[in-house]
Coordinates of C-alpha atoms and ligand atoms in Angstrom, one line a residue:
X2 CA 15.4 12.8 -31.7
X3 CA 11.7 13.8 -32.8
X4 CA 10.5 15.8 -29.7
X5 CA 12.5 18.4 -27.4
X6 CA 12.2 19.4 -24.0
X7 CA 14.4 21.4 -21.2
X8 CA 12.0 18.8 -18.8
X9 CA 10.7 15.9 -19.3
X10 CA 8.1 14.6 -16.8
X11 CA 6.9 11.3 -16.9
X12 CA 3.4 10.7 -15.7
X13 CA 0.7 13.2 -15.6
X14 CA -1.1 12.3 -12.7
X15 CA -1.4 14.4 -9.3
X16 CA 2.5 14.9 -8.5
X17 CA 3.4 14.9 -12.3
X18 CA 1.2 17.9 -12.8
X19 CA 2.3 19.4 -9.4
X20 CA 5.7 19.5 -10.3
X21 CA 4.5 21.1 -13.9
X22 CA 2.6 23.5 -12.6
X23 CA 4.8 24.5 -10.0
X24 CA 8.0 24.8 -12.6
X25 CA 6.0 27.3 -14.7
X26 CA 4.4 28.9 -11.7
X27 CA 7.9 29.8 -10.4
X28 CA 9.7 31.2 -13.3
X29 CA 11.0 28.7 -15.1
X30 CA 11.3 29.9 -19.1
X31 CA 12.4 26.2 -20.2
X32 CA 10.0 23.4 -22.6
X33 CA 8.5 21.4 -19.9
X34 CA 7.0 18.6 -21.9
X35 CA 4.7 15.8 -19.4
X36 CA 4.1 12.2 -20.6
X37 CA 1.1 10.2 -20.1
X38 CA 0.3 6.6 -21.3
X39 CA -3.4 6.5 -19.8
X40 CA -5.2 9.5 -21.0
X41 CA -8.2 9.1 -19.2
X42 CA -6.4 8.4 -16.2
X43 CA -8.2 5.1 -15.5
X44 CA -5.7 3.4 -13.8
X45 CA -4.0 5.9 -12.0
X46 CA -4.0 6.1 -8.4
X47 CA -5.0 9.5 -8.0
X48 CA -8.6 9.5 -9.5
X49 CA -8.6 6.3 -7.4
X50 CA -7.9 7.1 -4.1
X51 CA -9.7 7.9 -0.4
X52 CA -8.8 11.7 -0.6
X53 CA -7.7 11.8 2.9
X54 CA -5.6 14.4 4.2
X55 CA -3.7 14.3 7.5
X56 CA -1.4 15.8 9.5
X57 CA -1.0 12.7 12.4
X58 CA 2.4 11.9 10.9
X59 CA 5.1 11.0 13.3
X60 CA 7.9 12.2 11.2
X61 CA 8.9 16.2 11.0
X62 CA 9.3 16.1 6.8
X63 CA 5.7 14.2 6.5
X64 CA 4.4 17.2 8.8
X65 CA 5.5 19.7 6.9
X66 CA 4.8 19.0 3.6
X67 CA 1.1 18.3 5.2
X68 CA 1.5 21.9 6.9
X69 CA 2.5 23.1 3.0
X70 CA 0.1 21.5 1.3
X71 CA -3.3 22.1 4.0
X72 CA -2.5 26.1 3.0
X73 CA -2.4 24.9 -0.7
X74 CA -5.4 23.2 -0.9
X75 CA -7.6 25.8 1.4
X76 CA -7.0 28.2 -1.6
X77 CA -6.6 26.1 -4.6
X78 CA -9.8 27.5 -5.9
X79 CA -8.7 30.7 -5.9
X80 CA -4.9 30.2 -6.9
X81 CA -5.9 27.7 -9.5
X82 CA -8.5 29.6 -11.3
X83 CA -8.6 30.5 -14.6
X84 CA -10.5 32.4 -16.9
X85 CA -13.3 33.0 -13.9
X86 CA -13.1 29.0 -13.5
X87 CA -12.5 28.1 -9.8
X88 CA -11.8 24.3 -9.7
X89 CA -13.9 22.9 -7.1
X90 CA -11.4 20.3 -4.8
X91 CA -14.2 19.6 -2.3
X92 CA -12.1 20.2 0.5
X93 CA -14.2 18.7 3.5
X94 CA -12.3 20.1 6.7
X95 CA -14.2 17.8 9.1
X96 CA -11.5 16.4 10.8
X97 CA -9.1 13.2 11.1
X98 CA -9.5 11.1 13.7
X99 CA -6.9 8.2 14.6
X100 CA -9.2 6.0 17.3
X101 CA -7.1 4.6 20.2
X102 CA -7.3 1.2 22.7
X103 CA -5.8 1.7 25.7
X104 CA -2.1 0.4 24.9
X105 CA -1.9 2.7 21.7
X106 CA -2.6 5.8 24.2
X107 CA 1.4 6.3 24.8
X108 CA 2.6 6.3 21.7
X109 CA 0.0 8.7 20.6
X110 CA 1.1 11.2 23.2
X111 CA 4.8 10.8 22.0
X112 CA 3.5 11.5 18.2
X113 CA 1.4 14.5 19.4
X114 CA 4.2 16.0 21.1
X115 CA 6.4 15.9 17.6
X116 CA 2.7 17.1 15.7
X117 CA 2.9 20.3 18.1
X118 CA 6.2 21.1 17.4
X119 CA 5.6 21.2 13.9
X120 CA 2.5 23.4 14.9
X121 CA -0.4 21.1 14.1
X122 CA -3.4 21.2 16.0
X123 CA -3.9 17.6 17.3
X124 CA -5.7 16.7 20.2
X125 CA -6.0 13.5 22.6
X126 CA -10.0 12.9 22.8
X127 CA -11.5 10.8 25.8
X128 CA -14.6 9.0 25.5
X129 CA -17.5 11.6 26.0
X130 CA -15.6 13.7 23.4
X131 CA -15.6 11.0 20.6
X132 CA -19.1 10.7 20.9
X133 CA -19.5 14.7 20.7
X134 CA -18.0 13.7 17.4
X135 CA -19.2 11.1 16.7
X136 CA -22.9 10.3 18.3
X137 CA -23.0 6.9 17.4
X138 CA -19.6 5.8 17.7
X139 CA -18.8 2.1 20.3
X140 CA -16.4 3.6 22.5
X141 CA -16.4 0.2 24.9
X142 CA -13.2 -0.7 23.7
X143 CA -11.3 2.4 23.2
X144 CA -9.5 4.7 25.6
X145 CA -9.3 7.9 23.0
X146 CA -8.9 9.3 19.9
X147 CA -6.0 11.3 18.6
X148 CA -7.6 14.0 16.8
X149 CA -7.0 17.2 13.7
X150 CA -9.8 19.2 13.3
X151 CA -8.0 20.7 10.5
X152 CA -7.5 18.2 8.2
X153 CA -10.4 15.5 6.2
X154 CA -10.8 14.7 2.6
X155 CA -11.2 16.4 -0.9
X156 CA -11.6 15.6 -4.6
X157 CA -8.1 14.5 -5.9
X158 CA -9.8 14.1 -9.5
X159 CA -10.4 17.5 -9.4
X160 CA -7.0 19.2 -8.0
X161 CA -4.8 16.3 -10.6
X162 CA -7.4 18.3 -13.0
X163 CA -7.1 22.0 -11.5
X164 CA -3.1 21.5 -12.0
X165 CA -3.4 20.1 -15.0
X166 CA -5.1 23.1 -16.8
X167 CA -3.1 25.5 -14.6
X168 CA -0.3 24.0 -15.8
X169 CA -1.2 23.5 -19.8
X170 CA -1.9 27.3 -19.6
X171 CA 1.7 28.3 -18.3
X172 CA 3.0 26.4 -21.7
X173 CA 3.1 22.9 -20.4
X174 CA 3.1 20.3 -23.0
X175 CA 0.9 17.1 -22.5
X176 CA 1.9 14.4 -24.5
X177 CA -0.2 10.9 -24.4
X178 CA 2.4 8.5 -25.2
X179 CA 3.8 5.5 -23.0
X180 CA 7.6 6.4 -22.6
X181 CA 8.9 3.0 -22.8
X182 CA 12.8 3.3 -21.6
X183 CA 15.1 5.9 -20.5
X184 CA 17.7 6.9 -22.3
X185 CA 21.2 7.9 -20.7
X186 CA 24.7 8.3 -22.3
X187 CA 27.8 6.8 -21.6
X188 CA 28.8 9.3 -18.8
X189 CA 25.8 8.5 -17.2
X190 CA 23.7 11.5 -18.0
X191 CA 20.3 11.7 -19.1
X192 CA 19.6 12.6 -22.6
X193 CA 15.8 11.7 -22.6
X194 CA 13.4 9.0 -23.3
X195 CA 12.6 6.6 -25.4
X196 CA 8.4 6.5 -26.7
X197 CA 6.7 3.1 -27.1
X198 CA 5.5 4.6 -30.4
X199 CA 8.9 4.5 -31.6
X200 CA 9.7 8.4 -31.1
X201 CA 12.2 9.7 -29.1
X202 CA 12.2 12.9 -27.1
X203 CA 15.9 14.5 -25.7
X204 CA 16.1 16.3 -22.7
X205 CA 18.5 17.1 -20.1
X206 CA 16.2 16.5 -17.0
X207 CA 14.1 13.6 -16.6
X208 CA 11.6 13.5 -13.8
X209 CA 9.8 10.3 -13.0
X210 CA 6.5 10.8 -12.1
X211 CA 5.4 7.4 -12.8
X212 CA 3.4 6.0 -9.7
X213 CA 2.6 2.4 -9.6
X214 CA 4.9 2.1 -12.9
X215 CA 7.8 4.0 -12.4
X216 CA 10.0 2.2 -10.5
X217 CA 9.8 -0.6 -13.3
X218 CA 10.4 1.9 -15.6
X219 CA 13.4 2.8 -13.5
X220 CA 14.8 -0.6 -13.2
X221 CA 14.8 -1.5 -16.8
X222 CA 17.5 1.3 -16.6
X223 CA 19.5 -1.0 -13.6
X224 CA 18.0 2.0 -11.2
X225 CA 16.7 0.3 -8.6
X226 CA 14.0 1.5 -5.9
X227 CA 12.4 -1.1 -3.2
X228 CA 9.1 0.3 -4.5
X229 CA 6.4 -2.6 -5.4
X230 CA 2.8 -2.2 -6.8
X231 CA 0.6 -3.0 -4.0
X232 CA -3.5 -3.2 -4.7
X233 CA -6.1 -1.6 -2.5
X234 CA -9.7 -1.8 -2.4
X235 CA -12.7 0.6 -1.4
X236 CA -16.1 -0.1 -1.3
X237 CA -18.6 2.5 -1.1
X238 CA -22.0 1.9 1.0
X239 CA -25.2 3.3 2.3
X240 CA -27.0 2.6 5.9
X241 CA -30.7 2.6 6.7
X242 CA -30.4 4.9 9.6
X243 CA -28.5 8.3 8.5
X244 CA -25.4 9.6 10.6
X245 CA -26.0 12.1 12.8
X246 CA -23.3 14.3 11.3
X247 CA -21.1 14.1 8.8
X248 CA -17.8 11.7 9.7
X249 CA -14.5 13.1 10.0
X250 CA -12.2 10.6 8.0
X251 CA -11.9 7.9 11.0
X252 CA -9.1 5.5 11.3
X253 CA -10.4 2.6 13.6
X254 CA -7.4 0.8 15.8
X255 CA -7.7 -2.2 13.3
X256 CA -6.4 -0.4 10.0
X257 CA -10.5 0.2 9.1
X258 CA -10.9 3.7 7.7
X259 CA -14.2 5.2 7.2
X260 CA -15.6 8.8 6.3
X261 CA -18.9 10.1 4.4
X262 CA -18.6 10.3 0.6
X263 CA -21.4 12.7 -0.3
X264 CA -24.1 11.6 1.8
X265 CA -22.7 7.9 1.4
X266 CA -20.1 6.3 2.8
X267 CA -16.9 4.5 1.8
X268 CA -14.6 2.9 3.7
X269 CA -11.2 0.5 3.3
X270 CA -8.7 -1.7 5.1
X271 CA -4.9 -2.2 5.8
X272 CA -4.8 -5.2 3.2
X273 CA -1.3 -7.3 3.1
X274 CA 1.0 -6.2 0.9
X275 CA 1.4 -8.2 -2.6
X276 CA 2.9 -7.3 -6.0
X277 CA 0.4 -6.9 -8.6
X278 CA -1.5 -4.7 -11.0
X279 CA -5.0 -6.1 -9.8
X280 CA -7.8 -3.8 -9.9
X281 CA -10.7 -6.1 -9.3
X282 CA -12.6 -5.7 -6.0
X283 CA -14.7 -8.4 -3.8
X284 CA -17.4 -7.9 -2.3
X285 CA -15.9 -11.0 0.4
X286 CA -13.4 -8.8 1.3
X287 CA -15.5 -6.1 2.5
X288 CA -17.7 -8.9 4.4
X289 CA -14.7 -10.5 5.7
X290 CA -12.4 -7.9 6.8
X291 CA -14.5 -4.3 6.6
X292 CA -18.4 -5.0 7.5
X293 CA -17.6 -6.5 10.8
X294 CA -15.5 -3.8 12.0
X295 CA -17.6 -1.5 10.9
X296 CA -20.7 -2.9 12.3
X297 CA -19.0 -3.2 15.7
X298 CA -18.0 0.4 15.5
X299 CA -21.1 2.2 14.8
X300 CA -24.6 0.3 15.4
X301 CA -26.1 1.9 11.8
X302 CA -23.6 0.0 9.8
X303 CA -25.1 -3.2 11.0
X304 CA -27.4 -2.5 8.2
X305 CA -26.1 -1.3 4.8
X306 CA -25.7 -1.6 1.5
X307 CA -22.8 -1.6 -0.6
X308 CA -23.1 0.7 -4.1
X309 CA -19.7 0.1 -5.4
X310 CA -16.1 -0.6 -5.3
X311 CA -13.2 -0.4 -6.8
X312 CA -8.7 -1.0 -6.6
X313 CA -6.4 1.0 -7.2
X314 CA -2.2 0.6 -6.5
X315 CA -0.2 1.9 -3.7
X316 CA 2.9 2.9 -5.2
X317 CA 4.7 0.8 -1.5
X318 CA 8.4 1.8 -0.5
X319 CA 9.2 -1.5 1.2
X320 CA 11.9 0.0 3.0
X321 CA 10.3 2.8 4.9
X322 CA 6.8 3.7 3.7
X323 CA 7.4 6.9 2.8
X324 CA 8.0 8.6 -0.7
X325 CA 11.2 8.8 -2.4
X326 CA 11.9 12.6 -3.3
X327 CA 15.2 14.3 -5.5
X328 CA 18.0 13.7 -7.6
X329 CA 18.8 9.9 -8.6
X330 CA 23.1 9.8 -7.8
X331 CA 24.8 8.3 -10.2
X332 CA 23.0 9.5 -13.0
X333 CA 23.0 13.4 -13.9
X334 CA 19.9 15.0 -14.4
X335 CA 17.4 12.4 -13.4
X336 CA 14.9 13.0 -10.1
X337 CA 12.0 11.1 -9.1
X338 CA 8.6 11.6 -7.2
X339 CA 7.0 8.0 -6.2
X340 CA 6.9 5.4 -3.7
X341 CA 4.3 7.5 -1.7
X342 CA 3.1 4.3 0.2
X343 CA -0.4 5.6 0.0
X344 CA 0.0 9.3 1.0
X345 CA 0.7 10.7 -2.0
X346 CA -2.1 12.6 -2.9
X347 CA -2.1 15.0 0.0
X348 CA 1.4 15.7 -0.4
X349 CA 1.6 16.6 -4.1
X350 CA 1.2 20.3 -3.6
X351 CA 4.7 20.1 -1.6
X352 CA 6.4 17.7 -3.8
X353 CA 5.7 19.9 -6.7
X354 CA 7.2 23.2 -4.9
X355 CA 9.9 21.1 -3.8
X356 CA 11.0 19.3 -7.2
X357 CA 10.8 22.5 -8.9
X358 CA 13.1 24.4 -6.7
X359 CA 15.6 21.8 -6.7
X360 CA 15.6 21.3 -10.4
X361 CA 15.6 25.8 -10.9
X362 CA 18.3 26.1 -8.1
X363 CA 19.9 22.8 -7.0
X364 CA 18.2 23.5 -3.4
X365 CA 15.2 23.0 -1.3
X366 CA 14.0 26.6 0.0
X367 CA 10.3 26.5 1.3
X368 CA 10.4 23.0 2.5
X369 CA 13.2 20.4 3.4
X370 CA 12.9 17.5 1.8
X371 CA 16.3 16.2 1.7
X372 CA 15.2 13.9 4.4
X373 CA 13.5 11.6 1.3
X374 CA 16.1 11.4 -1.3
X375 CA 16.7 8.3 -3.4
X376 CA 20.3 7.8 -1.2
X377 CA 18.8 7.3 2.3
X378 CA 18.9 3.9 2.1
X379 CA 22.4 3.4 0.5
X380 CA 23.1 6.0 3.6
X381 CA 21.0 3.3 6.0
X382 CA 19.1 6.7 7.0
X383 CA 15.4 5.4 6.5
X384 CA 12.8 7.6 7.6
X385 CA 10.5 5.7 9.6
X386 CA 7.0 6.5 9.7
X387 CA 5.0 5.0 12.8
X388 CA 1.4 6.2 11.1
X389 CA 1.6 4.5 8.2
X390 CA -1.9 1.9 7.3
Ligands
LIG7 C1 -7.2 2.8 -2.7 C2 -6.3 3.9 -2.5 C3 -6.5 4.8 -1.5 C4 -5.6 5.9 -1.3 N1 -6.0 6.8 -0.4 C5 -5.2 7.9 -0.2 C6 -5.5 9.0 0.7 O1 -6.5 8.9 1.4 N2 -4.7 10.0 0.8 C7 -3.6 10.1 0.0 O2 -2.9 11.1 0.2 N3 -3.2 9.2 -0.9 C8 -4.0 8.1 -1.0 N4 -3.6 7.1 -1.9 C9 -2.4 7.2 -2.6 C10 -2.5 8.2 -3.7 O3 -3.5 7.8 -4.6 C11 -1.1 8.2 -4.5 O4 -0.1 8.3 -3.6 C12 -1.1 9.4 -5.5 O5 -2.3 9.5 -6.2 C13 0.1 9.3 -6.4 O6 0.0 10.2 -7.4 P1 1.0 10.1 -8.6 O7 0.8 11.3 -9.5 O8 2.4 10.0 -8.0 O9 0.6 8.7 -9.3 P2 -0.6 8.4 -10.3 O10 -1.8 9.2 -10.0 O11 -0.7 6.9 -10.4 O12 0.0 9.0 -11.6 C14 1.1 8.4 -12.3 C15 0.8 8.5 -13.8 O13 2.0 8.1 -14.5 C16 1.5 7.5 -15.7 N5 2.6 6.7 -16.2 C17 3.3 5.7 -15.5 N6 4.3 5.2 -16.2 C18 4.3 5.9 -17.4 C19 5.1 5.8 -18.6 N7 6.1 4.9 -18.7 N8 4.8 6.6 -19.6 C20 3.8 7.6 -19.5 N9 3.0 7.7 -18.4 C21 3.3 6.8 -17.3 C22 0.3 6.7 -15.2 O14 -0.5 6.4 -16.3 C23 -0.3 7.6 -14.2 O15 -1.3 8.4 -14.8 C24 -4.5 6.0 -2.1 C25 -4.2 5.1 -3.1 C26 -5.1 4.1 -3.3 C27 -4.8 3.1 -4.4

């Protein structure tokens, strides 16, 4: 084969990079050698995402990779810097707020009772405390609001980028080639991949890193993960009449999420799920399915102004929602990081500690996240996740 590695990662995008940098970081003296077909990431889901980060999970495994990665990304500027250069995430701690009608109020008390076990700071909110939050907030229809002052949003451009260098200067190799099939001998072992250039590169561990792609890449192999490639809008906007204060990232009860991008605004929807690789955005949608919600929610987005949008692809377990974590059985040496359902991004800093302790020792140690391995469903152990939009 022309290329050698000890790892091969495919994809170089937020959890690619993670599980790079966190390799490297953690002692391991092998050729780590990362794959990536779109070099300037323009598809990607990373560089296209909300940037929310939460902790209102209902599930122990989702809570504490959150718990992992909040102390990650509080002092990824620090940790990540290099040469004097601090990457700049723009973490903005200003909150997450889940808004609640009356019926939703129980099982939000049943979901903050698992949160505070796992030590996360959520709160039930009544009425006069939303709008402490939230001045301008319609709280006629809504009972509460389950609240995390901890968590918010941040720049997932810039911490795919911050692990990226990190992880180039440990000796990472980025390669910007499309690997186009897997290749695995006939005792079902991996031996490595296969480029669309033609090349070939060996190695005895493949990781698939591969997003909205990597199930298909997967299956061409006859490994098969319910994962399909699901598009989602956002559409960025300005109003007249300015906020009072800057927006925690605020999920209303209809799937509507909103929070303050700079000193605009952008906001999506729950959207049904269909397979495709669409990344054009309408500007009906947002009037159909976003405006009105928004408009009903807080008076000042009865006037705006909408600057932008734009898709990306929810890598969508179809199974449980949740991302698909560890060794693949059946075939020695492969793992894989995807189906993330739309969370993905806030848990890469605990997917990439996790991946790289299993591939170095052939065990979780900082977190467990044997709950998400590629067998659960084979084992009919699904991990349900209640908070999933
Ligand atoms: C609109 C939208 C909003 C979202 N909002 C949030 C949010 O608020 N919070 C959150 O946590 N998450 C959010 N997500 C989800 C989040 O973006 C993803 O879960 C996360 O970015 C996945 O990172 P990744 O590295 O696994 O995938 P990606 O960033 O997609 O990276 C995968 C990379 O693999 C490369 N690749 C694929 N196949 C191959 C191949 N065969 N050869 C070489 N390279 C390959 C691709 O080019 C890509 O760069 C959102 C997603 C979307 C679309």
């Amino acid at each position: 084969m022309e290329h050698q590695a000890d790892v091969i990662i495919i994809g170089g995008g937020i959890n690619g990079s993670s599980v790079a940098y966190n390799l490297l970081h953690d002692g391991f003296t092998g050729k780590v050698v990362v794959f990536e077909k779109d070099k300037a990431y323009e598809y990607a889901s990373t560089p296209r995402c909300a940037g929310g980060f939460r902790q209102l999970y209902t599930t122990e495994v989702n809570i504490r990779i959150s718990r992992y990665s909040l102390n990650v990304y509080k002092h990824f500027a620090e940790e990540m810097a290099l040469n004097g250069e601090k990457p700049d995430i723009g973490f903005k701690q200003r909150g997450y707020l889940f808004l609640a009608t009356e019926k939703m109020i129980p099982s939000f008390e049943k979901n903050m009772a698992v949160q505070h076990r796992n030590g996360v700071p959520s709160r039930l909110l009544d009425s006069d405390e939303l709008r402490d939050l939230i001045p301008e907030l319609n709280v006629s229809d809504l009972a509460g609001g389950l609240y995390c002052p901890e968590s918010g949003y941040l720049d997932a451009y810039s911490v795919m980028q911050g692990y990226i260098k990190y992880a180039r200067h440990l000796g990472a190799e980025y390669i910007y080639e499309e690997v186009s099939a897997l290749i695995i001998d006939e005792h079902d072992r991996m031996k490595g991949v296969r480029l669309k250039n033609g090349d070939t590169c060996a190695a005895p561990v493949i990781v698939n890193c591969g997003g909205a792609w990597g199930a298909d890449l997967s299956a061409q192999a006859g490994i098969l993960f319910p994962i399909v490639p699901s598009p989602r809008q956002i559409f960025q906007f300005t109003c007249e009449k300015k906020l009072t204060r800057h927006l925690p990232l605020t999920m209303d009860p209809t799937g509507v999420y909103f929070r303050h991008e700079g000193e605009q605004l952008i906001a999506g929807y729950s959207e049904p799920i269909r397979s495709a690789y669409d990344f054009s955005w309408r500007r009906e949608d947002f009037i159909e399915h976003v405006w009105p919600v928004l408009a009903g929610r807080i008076v000042n987005f009865e006037r705006l102004k909408i600057v932008r949008g734009w898709a990306g692809i929810y890598d969508y377990n179809t199974e449980d929602h949740n991302a698909i974590i560890g060794k693949c059985p059946g075939v020695e040496g492969y793992y894989v990081a995807f189906g993330f359902s739309g969370h993905g991004m806030q848990q890469a800093p605990g997917v990439g500690k996790g991946l790289s302790e299993l591939i170095r020792t052939g065990k979780y140690e900082t977190i467990d996240l044997s709950p998400l391995r590629p067998e659960r469903f084979a084992e009919h152990q699904l991990v349900v996740e209640d908070a999933i939009y």
